[in-house]
Structure formats: structure tokens, C-alpha cells
Short mmCIF file of C-alpha atoms and ligand atoms in Angstrom, two decimals:
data_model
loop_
_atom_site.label_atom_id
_atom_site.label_comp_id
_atom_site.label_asym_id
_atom_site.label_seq_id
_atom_site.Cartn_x
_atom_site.Cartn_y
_atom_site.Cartn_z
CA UNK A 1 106.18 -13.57 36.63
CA UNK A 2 103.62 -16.26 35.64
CA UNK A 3 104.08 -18.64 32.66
CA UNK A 4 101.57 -20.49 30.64
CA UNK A 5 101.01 -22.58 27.31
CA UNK A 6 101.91 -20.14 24.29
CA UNK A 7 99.31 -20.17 22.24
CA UNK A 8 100.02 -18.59 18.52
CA UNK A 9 97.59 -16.72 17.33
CA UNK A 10 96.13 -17.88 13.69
CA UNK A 11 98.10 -16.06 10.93
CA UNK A 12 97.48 -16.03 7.07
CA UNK A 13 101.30 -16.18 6.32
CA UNK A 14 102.06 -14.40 2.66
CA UNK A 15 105.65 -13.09 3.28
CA UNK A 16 108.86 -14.62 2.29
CA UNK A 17 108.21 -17.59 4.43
CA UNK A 18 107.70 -19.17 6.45
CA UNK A 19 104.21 -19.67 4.39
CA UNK A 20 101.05 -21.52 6.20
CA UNK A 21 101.95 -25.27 7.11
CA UNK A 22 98.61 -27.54 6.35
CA UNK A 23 96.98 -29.09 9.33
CA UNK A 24 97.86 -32.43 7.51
CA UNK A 25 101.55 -31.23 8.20
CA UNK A 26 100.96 -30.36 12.07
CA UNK A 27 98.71 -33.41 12.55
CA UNK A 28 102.22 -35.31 10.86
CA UNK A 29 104.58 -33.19 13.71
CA UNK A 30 102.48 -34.26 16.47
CA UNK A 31 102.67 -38.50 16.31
CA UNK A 32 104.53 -40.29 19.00
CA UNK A 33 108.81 -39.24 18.64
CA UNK A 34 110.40 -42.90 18.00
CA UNK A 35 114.71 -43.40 17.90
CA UNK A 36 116.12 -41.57 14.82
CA UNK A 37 118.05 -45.47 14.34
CA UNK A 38 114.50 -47.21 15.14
CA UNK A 39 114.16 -49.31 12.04
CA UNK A 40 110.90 -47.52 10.91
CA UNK A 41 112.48 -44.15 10.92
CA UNK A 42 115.13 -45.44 8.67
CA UNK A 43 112.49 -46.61 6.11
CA UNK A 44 111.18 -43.42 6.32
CA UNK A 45 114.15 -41.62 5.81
CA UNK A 46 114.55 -43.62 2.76
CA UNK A 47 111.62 -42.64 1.52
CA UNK A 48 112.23 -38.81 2.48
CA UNK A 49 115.23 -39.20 0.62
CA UNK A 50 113.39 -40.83 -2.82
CA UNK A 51 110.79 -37.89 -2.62
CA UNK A 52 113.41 -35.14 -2.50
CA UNK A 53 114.83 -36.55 -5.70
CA UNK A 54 111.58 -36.56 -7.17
CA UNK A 55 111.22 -32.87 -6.28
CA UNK A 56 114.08 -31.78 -6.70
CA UNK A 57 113.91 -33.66 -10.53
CA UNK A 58 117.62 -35.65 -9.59
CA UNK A 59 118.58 -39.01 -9.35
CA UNK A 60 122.08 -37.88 -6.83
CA UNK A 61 122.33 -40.41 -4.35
CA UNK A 62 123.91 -37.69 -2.15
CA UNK A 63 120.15 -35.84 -1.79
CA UNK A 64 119.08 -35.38 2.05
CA UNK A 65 117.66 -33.41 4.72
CA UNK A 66 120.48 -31.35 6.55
CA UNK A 67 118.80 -30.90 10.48
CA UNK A 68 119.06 -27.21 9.87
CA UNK A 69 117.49 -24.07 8.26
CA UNK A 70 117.76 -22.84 4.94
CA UNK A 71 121.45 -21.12 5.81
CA UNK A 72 122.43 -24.37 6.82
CA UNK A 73 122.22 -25.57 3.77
CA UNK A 74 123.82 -22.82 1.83
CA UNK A 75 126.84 -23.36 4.05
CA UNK A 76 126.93 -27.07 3.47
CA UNK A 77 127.65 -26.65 -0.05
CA UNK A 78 129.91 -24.15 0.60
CA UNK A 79 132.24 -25.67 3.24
CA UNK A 80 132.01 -28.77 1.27
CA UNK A 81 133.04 -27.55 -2.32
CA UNK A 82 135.44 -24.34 -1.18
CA UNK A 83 138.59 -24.79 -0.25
CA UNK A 84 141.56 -22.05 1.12
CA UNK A 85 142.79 -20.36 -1.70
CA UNK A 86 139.87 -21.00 -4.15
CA UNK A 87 138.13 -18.20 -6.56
CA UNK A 88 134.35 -18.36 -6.38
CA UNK A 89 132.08 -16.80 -9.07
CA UNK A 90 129.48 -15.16 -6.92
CA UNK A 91 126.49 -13.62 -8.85
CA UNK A 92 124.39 -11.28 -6.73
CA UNK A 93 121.10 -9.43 -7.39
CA UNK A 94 120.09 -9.50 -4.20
CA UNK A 95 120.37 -10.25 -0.19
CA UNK A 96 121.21 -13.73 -0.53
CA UNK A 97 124.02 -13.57 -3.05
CA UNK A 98 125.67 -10.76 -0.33
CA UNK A 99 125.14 -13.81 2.26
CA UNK A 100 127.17 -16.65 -0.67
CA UNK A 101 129.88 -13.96 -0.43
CA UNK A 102 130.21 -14.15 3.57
CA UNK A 103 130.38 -17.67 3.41
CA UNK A 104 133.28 -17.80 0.25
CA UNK A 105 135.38 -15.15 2.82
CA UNK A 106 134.60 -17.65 6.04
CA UNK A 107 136.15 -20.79 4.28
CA UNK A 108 139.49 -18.59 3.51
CA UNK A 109 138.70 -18.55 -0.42
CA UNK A 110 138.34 -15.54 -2.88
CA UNK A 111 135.03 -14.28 -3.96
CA UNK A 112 134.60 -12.77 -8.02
CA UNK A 113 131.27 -10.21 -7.14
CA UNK A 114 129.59 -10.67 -10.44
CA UNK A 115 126.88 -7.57 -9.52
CA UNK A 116 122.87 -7.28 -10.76
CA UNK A 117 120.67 -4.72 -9.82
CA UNK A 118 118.19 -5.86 -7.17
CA UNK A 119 115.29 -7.10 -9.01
CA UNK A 120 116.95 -8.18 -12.02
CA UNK A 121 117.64 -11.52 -13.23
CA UNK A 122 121.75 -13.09 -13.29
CA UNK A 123 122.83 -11.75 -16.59
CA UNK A 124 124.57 -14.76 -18.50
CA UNK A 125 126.95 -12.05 -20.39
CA UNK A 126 127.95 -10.48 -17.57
CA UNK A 127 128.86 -14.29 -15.97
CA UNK A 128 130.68 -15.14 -18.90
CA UNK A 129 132.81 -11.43 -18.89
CA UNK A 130 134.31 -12.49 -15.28
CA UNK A 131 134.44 -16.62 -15.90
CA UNK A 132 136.92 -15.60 -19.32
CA UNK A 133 138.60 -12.95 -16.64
CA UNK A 134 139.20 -15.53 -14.02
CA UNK A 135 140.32 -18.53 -15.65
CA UNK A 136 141.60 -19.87 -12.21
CA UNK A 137 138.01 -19.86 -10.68
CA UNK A 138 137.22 -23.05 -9.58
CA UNK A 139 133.27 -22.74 -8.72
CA UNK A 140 130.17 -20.50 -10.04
CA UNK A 141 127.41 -19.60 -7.26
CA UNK A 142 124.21 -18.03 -7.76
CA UNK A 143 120.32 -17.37 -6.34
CA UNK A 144 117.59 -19.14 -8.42
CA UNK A 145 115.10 -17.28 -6.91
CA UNK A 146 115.78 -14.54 -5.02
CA UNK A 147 113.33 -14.14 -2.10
CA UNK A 148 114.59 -10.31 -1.53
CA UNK A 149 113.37 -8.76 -4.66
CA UNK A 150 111.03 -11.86 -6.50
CA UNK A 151 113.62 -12.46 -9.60
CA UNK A 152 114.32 -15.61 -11.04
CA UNK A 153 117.38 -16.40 -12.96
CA UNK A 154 118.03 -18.46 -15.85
CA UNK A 155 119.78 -21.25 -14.13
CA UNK A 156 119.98 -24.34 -16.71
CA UNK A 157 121.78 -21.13 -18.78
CA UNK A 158 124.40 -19.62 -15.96
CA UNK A 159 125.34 -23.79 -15.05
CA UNK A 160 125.42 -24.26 -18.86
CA UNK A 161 128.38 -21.55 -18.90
CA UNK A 162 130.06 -22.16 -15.53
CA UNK A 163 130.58 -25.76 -16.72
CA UNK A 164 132.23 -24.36 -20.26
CA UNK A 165 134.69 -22.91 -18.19
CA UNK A 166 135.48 -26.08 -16.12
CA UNK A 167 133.71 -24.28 -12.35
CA UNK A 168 131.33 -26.62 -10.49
CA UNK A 169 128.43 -24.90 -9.14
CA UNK A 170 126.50 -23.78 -6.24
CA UNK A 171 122.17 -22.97 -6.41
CA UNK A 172 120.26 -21.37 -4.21
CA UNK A 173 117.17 -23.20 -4.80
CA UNK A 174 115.50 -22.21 -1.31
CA UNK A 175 112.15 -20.13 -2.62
CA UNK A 176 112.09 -21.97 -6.13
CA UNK A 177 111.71 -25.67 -4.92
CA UNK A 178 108.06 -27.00 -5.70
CA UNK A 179 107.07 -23.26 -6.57
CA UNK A 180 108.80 -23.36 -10.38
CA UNK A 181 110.67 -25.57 -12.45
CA UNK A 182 113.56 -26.95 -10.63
CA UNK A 183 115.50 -29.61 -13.09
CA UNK A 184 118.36 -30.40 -10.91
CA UNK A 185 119.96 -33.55 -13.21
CA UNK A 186 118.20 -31.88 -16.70
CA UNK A 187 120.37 -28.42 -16.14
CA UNK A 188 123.50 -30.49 -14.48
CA UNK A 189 123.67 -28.44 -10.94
CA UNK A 190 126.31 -29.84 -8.97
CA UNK A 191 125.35 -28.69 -5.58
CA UNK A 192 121.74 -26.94 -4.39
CA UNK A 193 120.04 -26.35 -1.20
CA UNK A 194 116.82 -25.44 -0.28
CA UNK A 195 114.25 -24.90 3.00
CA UNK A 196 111.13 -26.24 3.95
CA UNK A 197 109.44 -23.24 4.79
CA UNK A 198 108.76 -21.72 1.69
CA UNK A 199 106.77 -23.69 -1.28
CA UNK A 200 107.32 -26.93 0.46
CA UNK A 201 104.62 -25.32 3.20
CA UNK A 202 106.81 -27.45 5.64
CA UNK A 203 107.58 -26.41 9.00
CA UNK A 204 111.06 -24.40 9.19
CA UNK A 205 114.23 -25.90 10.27
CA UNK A 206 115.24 -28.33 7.23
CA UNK A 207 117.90 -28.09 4.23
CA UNK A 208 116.88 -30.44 2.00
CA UNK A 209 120.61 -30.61 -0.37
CA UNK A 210 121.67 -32.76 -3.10
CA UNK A 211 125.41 -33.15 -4.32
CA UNK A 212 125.83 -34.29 -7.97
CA UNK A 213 129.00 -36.79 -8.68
CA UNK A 214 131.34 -33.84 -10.00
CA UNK A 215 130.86 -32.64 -6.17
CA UNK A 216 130.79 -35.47 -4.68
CA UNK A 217 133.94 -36.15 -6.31
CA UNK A 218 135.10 -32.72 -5.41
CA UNK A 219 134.68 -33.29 -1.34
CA UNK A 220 135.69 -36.93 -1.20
CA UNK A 221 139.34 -35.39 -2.53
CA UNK A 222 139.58 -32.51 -0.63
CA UNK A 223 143.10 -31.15 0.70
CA UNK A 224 141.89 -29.63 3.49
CA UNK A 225 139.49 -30.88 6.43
CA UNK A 226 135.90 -29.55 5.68
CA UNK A 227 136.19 -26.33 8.32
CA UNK A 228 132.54 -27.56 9.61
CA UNK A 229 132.62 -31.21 11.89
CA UNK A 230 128.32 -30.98 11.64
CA UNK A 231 128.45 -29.93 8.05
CA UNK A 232 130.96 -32.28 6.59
CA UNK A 233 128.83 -34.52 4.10
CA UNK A 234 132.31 -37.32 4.55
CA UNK A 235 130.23 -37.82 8.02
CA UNK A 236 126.90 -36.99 7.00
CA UNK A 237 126.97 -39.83 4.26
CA UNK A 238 127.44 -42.62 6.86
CA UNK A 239 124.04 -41.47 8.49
CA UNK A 240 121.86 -40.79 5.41
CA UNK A 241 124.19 -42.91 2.54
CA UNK A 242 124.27 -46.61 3.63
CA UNK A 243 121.25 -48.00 4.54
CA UNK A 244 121.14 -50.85 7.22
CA UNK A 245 124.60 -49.86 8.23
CA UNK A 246 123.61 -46.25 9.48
CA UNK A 247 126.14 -44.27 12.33
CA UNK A 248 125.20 -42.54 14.69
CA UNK A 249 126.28 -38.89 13.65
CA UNK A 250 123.37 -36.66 14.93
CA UNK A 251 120.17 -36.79 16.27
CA UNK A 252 117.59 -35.93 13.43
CA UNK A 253 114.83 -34.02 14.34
CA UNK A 254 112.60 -37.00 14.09
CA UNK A 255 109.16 -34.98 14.22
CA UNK A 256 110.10 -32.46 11.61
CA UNK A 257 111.25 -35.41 9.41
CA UNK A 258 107.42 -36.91 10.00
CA UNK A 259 106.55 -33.13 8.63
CA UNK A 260 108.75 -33.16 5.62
CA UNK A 261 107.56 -36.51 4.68
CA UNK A 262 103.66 -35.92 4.85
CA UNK A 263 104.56 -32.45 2.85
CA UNK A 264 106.64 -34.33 0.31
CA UNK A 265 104.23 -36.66 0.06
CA UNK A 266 101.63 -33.96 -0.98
CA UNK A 267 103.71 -32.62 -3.42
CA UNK A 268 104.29 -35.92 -5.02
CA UNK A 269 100.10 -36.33 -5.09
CA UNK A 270 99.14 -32.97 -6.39
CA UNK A 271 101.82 -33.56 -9.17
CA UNK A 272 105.28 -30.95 -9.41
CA UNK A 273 103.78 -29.81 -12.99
CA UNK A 274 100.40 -29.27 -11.29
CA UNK A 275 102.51 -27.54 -8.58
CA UNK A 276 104.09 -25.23 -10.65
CA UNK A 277 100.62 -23.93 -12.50
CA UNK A 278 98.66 -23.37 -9.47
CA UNK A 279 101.98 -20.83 -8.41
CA UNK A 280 101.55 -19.63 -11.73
CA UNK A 281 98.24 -19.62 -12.39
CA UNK A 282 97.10 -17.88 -8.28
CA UNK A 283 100.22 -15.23 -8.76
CA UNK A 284 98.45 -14.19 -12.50
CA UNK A 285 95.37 -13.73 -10.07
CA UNK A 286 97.40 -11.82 -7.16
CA UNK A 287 99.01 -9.72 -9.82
CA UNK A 288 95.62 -8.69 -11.52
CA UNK A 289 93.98 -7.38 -8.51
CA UNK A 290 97.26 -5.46 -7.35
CA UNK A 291 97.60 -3.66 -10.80
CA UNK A 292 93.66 -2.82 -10.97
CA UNK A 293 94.43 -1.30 -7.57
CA UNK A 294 97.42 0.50 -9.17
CA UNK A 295 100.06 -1.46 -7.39
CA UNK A 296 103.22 -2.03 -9.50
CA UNK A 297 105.31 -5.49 -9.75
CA UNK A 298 108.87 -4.14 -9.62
CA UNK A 299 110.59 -7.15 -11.42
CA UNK A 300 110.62 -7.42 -15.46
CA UNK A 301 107.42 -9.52 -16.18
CA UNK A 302 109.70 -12.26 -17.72
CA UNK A 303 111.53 -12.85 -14.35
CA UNK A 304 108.98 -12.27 -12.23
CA UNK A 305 108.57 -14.98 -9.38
CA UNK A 306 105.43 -16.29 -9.12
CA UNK A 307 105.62 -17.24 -5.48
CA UNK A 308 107.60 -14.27 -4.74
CA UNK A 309 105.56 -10.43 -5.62
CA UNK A 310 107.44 -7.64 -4.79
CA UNK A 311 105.78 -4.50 -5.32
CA UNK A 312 105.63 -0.79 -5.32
CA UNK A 313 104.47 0.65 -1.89
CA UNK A 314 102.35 3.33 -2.81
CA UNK A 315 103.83 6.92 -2.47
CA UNK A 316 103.41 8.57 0.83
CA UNK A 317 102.26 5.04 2.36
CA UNK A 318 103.20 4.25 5.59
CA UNK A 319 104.83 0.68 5.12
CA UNK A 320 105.47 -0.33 8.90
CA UNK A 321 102.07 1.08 10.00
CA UNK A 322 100.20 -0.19 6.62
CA UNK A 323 102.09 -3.96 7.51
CA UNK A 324 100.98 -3.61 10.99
CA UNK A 325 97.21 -3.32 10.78
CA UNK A 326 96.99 -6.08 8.53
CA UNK A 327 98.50 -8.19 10.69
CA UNK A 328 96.48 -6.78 13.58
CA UNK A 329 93.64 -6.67 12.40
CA UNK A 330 93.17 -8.99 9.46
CA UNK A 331 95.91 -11.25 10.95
CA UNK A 332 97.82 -11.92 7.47
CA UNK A 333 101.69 -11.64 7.41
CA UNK A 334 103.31 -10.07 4.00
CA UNK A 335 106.96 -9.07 4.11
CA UNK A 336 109.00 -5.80 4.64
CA UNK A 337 111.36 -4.91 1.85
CA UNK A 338 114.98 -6.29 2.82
CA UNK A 339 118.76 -4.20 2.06
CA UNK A 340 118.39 -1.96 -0.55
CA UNK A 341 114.84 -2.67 -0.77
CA UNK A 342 113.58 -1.52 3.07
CA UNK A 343 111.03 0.68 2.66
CA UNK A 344 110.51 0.92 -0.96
CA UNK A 345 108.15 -2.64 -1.57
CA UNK A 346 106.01 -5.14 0.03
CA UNK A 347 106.78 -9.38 -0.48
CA UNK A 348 103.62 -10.73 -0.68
CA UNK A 349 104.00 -14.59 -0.79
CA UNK A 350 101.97 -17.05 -2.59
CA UNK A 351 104.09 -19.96 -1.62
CA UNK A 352 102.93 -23.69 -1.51
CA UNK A 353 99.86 -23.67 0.92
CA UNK A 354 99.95 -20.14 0.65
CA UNK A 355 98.92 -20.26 -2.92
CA UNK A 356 95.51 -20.65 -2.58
CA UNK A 357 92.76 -18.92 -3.74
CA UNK A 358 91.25 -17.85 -0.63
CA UNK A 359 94.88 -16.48 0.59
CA UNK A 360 94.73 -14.08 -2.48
CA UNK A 361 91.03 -12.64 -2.08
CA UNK A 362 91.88 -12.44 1.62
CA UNK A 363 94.86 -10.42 1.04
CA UNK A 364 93.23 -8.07 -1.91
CA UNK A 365 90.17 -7.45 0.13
CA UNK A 366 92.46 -6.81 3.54
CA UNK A 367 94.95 -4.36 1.47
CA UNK A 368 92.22 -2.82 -0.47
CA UNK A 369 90.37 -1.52 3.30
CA UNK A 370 93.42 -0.75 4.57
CA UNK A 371 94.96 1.51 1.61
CA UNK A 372 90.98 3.29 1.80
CA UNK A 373 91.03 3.58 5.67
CA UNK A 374 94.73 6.02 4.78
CA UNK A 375 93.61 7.55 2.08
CA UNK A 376 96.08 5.98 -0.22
CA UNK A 377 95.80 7.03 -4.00
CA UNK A 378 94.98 3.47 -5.17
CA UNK A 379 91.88 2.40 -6.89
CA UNK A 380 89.72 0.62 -4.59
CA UNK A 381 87.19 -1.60 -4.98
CA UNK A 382 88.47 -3.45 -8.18
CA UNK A 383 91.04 -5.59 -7.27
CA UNK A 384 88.38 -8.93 -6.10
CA UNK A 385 86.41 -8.74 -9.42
CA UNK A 386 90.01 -8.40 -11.58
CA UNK A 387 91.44 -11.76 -9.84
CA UNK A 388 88.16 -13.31 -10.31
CA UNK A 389 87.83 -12.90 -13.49
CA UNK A 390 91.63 -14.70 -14.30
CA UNK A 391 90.36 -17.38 -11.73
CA UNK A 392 87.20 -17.92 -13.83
CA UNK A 393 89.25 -18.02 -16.86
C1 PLP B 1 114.77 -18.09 3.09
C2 PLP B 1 115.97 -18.14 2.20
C3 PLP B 1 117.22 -18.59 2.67
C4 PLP B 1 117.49 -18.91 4.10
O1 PLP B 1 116.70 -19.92 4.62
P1 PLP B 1 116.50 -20.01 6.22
O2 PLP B 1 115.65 -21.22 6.38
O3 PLP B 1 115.83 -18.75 6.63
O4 PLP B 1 117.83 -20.16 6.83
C5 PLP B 1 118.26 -18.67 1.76
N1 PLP B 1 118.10 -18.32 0.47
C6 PLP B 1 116.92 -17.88 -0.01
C7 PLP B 1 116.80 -17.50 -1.46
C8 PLP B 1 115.82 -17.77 0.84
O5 PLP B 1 114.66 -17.32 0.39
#
């Protein structure tokens, strides 16, 4: 066996995520690795830590990078805010909500399933029926935007209620940070975690998480241990929380940090309200040319995701081989349908760098020769002119 340099070939990424980092981001990766307690990489933690607030729309002191995926970050909150014995409101429309539920079990606490269909939005009434049934439950978890079927919920409205009933709260905010409004102080979320890889265009391996002062209340009083010794923010806060006084607790991944910060900083430039309407504005384009072609969105046009399409696979499409030769041959990614979903739709992604103009003609035009080439009963040759014309709008 012989072993070489891996070379990646060059992907258009419009799946679930991860979505296409900007060379500005690798060029950021690649400068010289320095010691994570090197006075400069403090600074620049600091500042990492003032540009999640500002995208994340929070002023919580305990906002930071975990050194960990997306998961990580869901499991922070948890092991930080659950204790044995607790009852846990766990909405689920989705994958991820199944995955909230795993984590509830694994810290020795009770899970309430509060059940949606997959690609509808958290209903508040539904919320409400189990908080007035469990008047013991202690904490409210849900999926902003749930990557597996492209719904977003309400969440100022589901925190509004779990507070009325005296349960903290836990948000998925993974696939909705910098790709829709995310008003983490406005709405009152206690705890919510996130990922880079998504509409931060960031490379993937980084939970950015913020902790309001109900929660940080909640884990400085705990009875029990947190379960996790990496994920225990008690320890976490001496490395990230104090400034020149900074412990060693872990080594941060000081070249992904050099990523977050250039692709935090480009957030902050373009503007989060300018963020937002360029999701909205390319997914109104994506979602012209699909229909013209006779592709369906499956979610309810009010909770539709912008950064997030699930459709329809056409009937009697192959989905494997149709997902295939677009990545063979037109080298773009777009995702597989996940759980109860498998088979039935496509994810196409229009997330941070992903949302770009050229990304949606690229995938219409790549789709559209494909679905001929089968014989697929779509339109064809319609979807370019009907995005244009909303981009020209
Ligand atoms: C991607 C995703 C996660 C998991 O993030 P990883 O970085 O893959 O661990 C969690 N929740 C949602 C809604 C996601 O889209």
C-alpha cells in the first residue's frame, strides 16, 4: 500500500451541512498555530466571544465556543441543566428532537415526548396540553430549525410558554444561526447551541453555546456532579469566563478558532439583517425554479426554512442514483432524506456561503439535465429563467 497527500476534490456543498467554507475561511485555518494561553489568542478569544453575542443577538456572558461539533453542544446544555430525576418537555418534529430525547434518558431524567409530524412546525397548543399535564417538569426543549425536514418553529412563542409554567429551556439553534432571526436575549432562551458548519459557512467541529443567568444559576447549584468532566461549563468558565486569569482546561483547537473568527467577522460585515434576506431572498429564487420544474416544498410555506428545502422526489425517481450523478458529475452535494424521511425528499441547502446565486443556477441547471437524462416527468427547461426572474426582481 502507498500513501500520498489527500487531495479533496472541489464540491458545491448544498446539503444539510457542512455548506462551502470561503477561501477567506481556509486562508484564516492555515496561519501559523500559536499556544491556546499565548496572550494574542486570548484577545482573540475575546473577541470570538463578543461576535457570538452579536450573532447570536445576547448579551450572556456565559456565550463560547465548545471544541466540539454540533452534538457537543446539544449535550452541553443538557448535562448542564438536567439533573437525575428531572421531567424534560421534549418537542419533536423531527431527527433531532429523537436525539434531545437520548440525551434526557443518558443524564438519568424523564423525557415528556411532545410529538409533531415531520415537517411541521412545534405546535404551541400541543406544548401547553403536556406543560399543564406535568406541572413537575422542570425544563422545555425544542429544534428551531429542524435540518431533517426544513421546519422552523415559533421559538420566542414555545419559550414564552415554557417560562409561564416556571421550565427553563433548551434550543436547538444549529441550522437557524445567521440563516434567520435568532433573538436569543429578545425571546429569553436560557440555553442554545449551535455548529459552525451550517449558515456560519465555518469549518465543522465548533458549538458555539450561550447560557442565560436563569441557567447559569441553574448549574452553579446543582445537586449532582455534571455527569460530563469535558462538558461541565463549572470548568469550562475558568477557561473562557475570566480573562487574564485563564486555566488551563483544554486545548482549543486554535486553527479552527482563527476560522470561526474570520467567519464571524464576515457575518458581522455583511450585517445579520442583510444575512437573513439574502437566505430569504436566494431560497424565494431556489424555490421558483424547483416548482416551475414541478418539484414540491413539503413544509407549510409559513414554516418553511429558507436555508433548509426539503422537497418532493419525483415519483419513480431514483434518489441514490439521481444524488449520485450530481455529485459525480456536476460535483454538487444535496442531502438524502433522514428517519422517516429516507427516500421520500431531497435537502437542498442554501446555507451561508452556500446561498449564493451561482450555487442556485448551478444546482437548477445540474438537476434539470439530470431529471431529462431519466426521463423524469418534470418540466424542464424552465427552472433558470423562473429564479431569474425573482433575482431580477
Ligand atoms: C447538524 C445539526 C446538529 C448536529 O451538529 P453536528 O455538528 O453534526 O454534531 C444538531 N441539530 C441540528 C438541528 C442540526 O442541523
Amino acid at each position: 500500500m502507498t500513501f500520498s497527500a489527500f487531495h479533496p476534490p472541489l464540491r458545491t456543498l448544498m446539503g444539510p451541512g457542512p455548506s462551502d467554507v470561503p477561501p477567506r475561511i481556509l486562508e484564516a485555518l492555515s496561519r501559523p498555530t500559536i499556544g491556546h494561553l499565548d496572550p494574542t489568542f486570548v484577545d482573540l478569544m475575546d473577541e470570538v466571544k463578543a461576535l457570538l453575542q452579536y450573532v447570536m443577538q445576547t448579551e450572556n456572558a456565559l456565550t463560547m465556543p465548545i471544541s466540539a461539533p454540533g452534538s457537543a453542544g446539544m449535550e452541553a446544555c443538557f448535562v448542564n441543566l438536567v439533573e437525575p430525576g428531572d421531567k424534560v418537555i421534549v418537542c419533536q418534529n423531527g431527527v433531532f428532537g429523537g436525539r434531545m430525547k437520548e440525551n434526557v434518558e443518558r443524564c438519568g431524567a424523564e423525557p415528556i415526548m411532545v410529538h409533531d409530524a415531520w415537517g411541521s412546525a412545534v405546535d404551541p397548543q400541543k406544548l401547553e396540553d403536556a406543560l399543564i399535564a406535568h406541572p413537575d417538569a422542570s425544563l422545555v426543549a425544542f429544534v428551531h430549525a429542524e435540518t431533517s425536514t426544513g421546519a422552523q418553529s415559533d421559538a420566542k412563542t414555545l419559550v414564552e410558554l415554557a417560562h409561564r409554567h416556571n421550565c427553563l429551556t433548551i434550543v436547538d439553534a444549529v441550522t437557524s444561526l445567521a440563516g434567520t432571526p435568532l433573538k436569543v436575549d429578545e425571546w429569553e432562551i436560557d440555553a442554545v447551541y449551535s455548529g459552525t458548519q451550517k449558515c456560519l459557512s465555518c469549518v465543522p467541529g465548533i458549538a458555539p453555546v450561550s447560557f442565560g443567568e436563569r441557567a447559569r444559576h441553574k448549574i452553579s447549584n446543582r445537586q449532582h456532579k455534571v455527569q460530563s468532566w469535558f462538558l461541565d461549563m463549572n470548568l469550562i468558565m475558568g477557561y473562557w469566563g475570566q480573562g487574564a486569569r485563564r486555566a488551563y482546561h483544554h486545548t482549543a483547537p486554535v486553527n479552527a478558532m482563527y476560522a470561526l473568527h474570520e467567519a464571524l467577522l464576515m457575518v458581522h460585515e455583511e450585517g445579520l439583517e442583510n444575512a437573513w434576506a439574502r437566505h430569504h431572498r436566494n431560497h424565494l429564487a431556489l424555490r421558483a425554479g424547483l416548482e416551475a420544474m414541478g418539484i414540491q416544498l413539503i413544509v407549510d410555506e409559513p414554516h418553511r426554512l429558507p436555508q433548509l428545502n426539503a422537497v418532493a422526489i419525483p415519483e419513480g425517481v431514483d434518489d441514490a442514483a439521481v444524488r449520485a450523478r450530481l455529485l459525480n458529475e456536476h460535483h454538487l452535494e444535496i442531502g438524502a432524506g433522514l428517519g422517516d424521511l429516507a427516500g421520500k425528499v431531497w435537502r437542498i441547502g442554501l446555507m451561508g456561503y452556500s446561498s449564493r446565486i451561482e450555487n442556485i443556477t448551478r444546482c437548477l441547471a445540474a438537476l434539470d439535465g439530470v431529471l431529462a437524462d431519466i426521463g423524469a416527468p418534470v418540466n424542464h427547461g424552465v427552472a433558470l429563467p423562473a429564479a431569474e426572474k425573482i433575482l431580477a426582481a
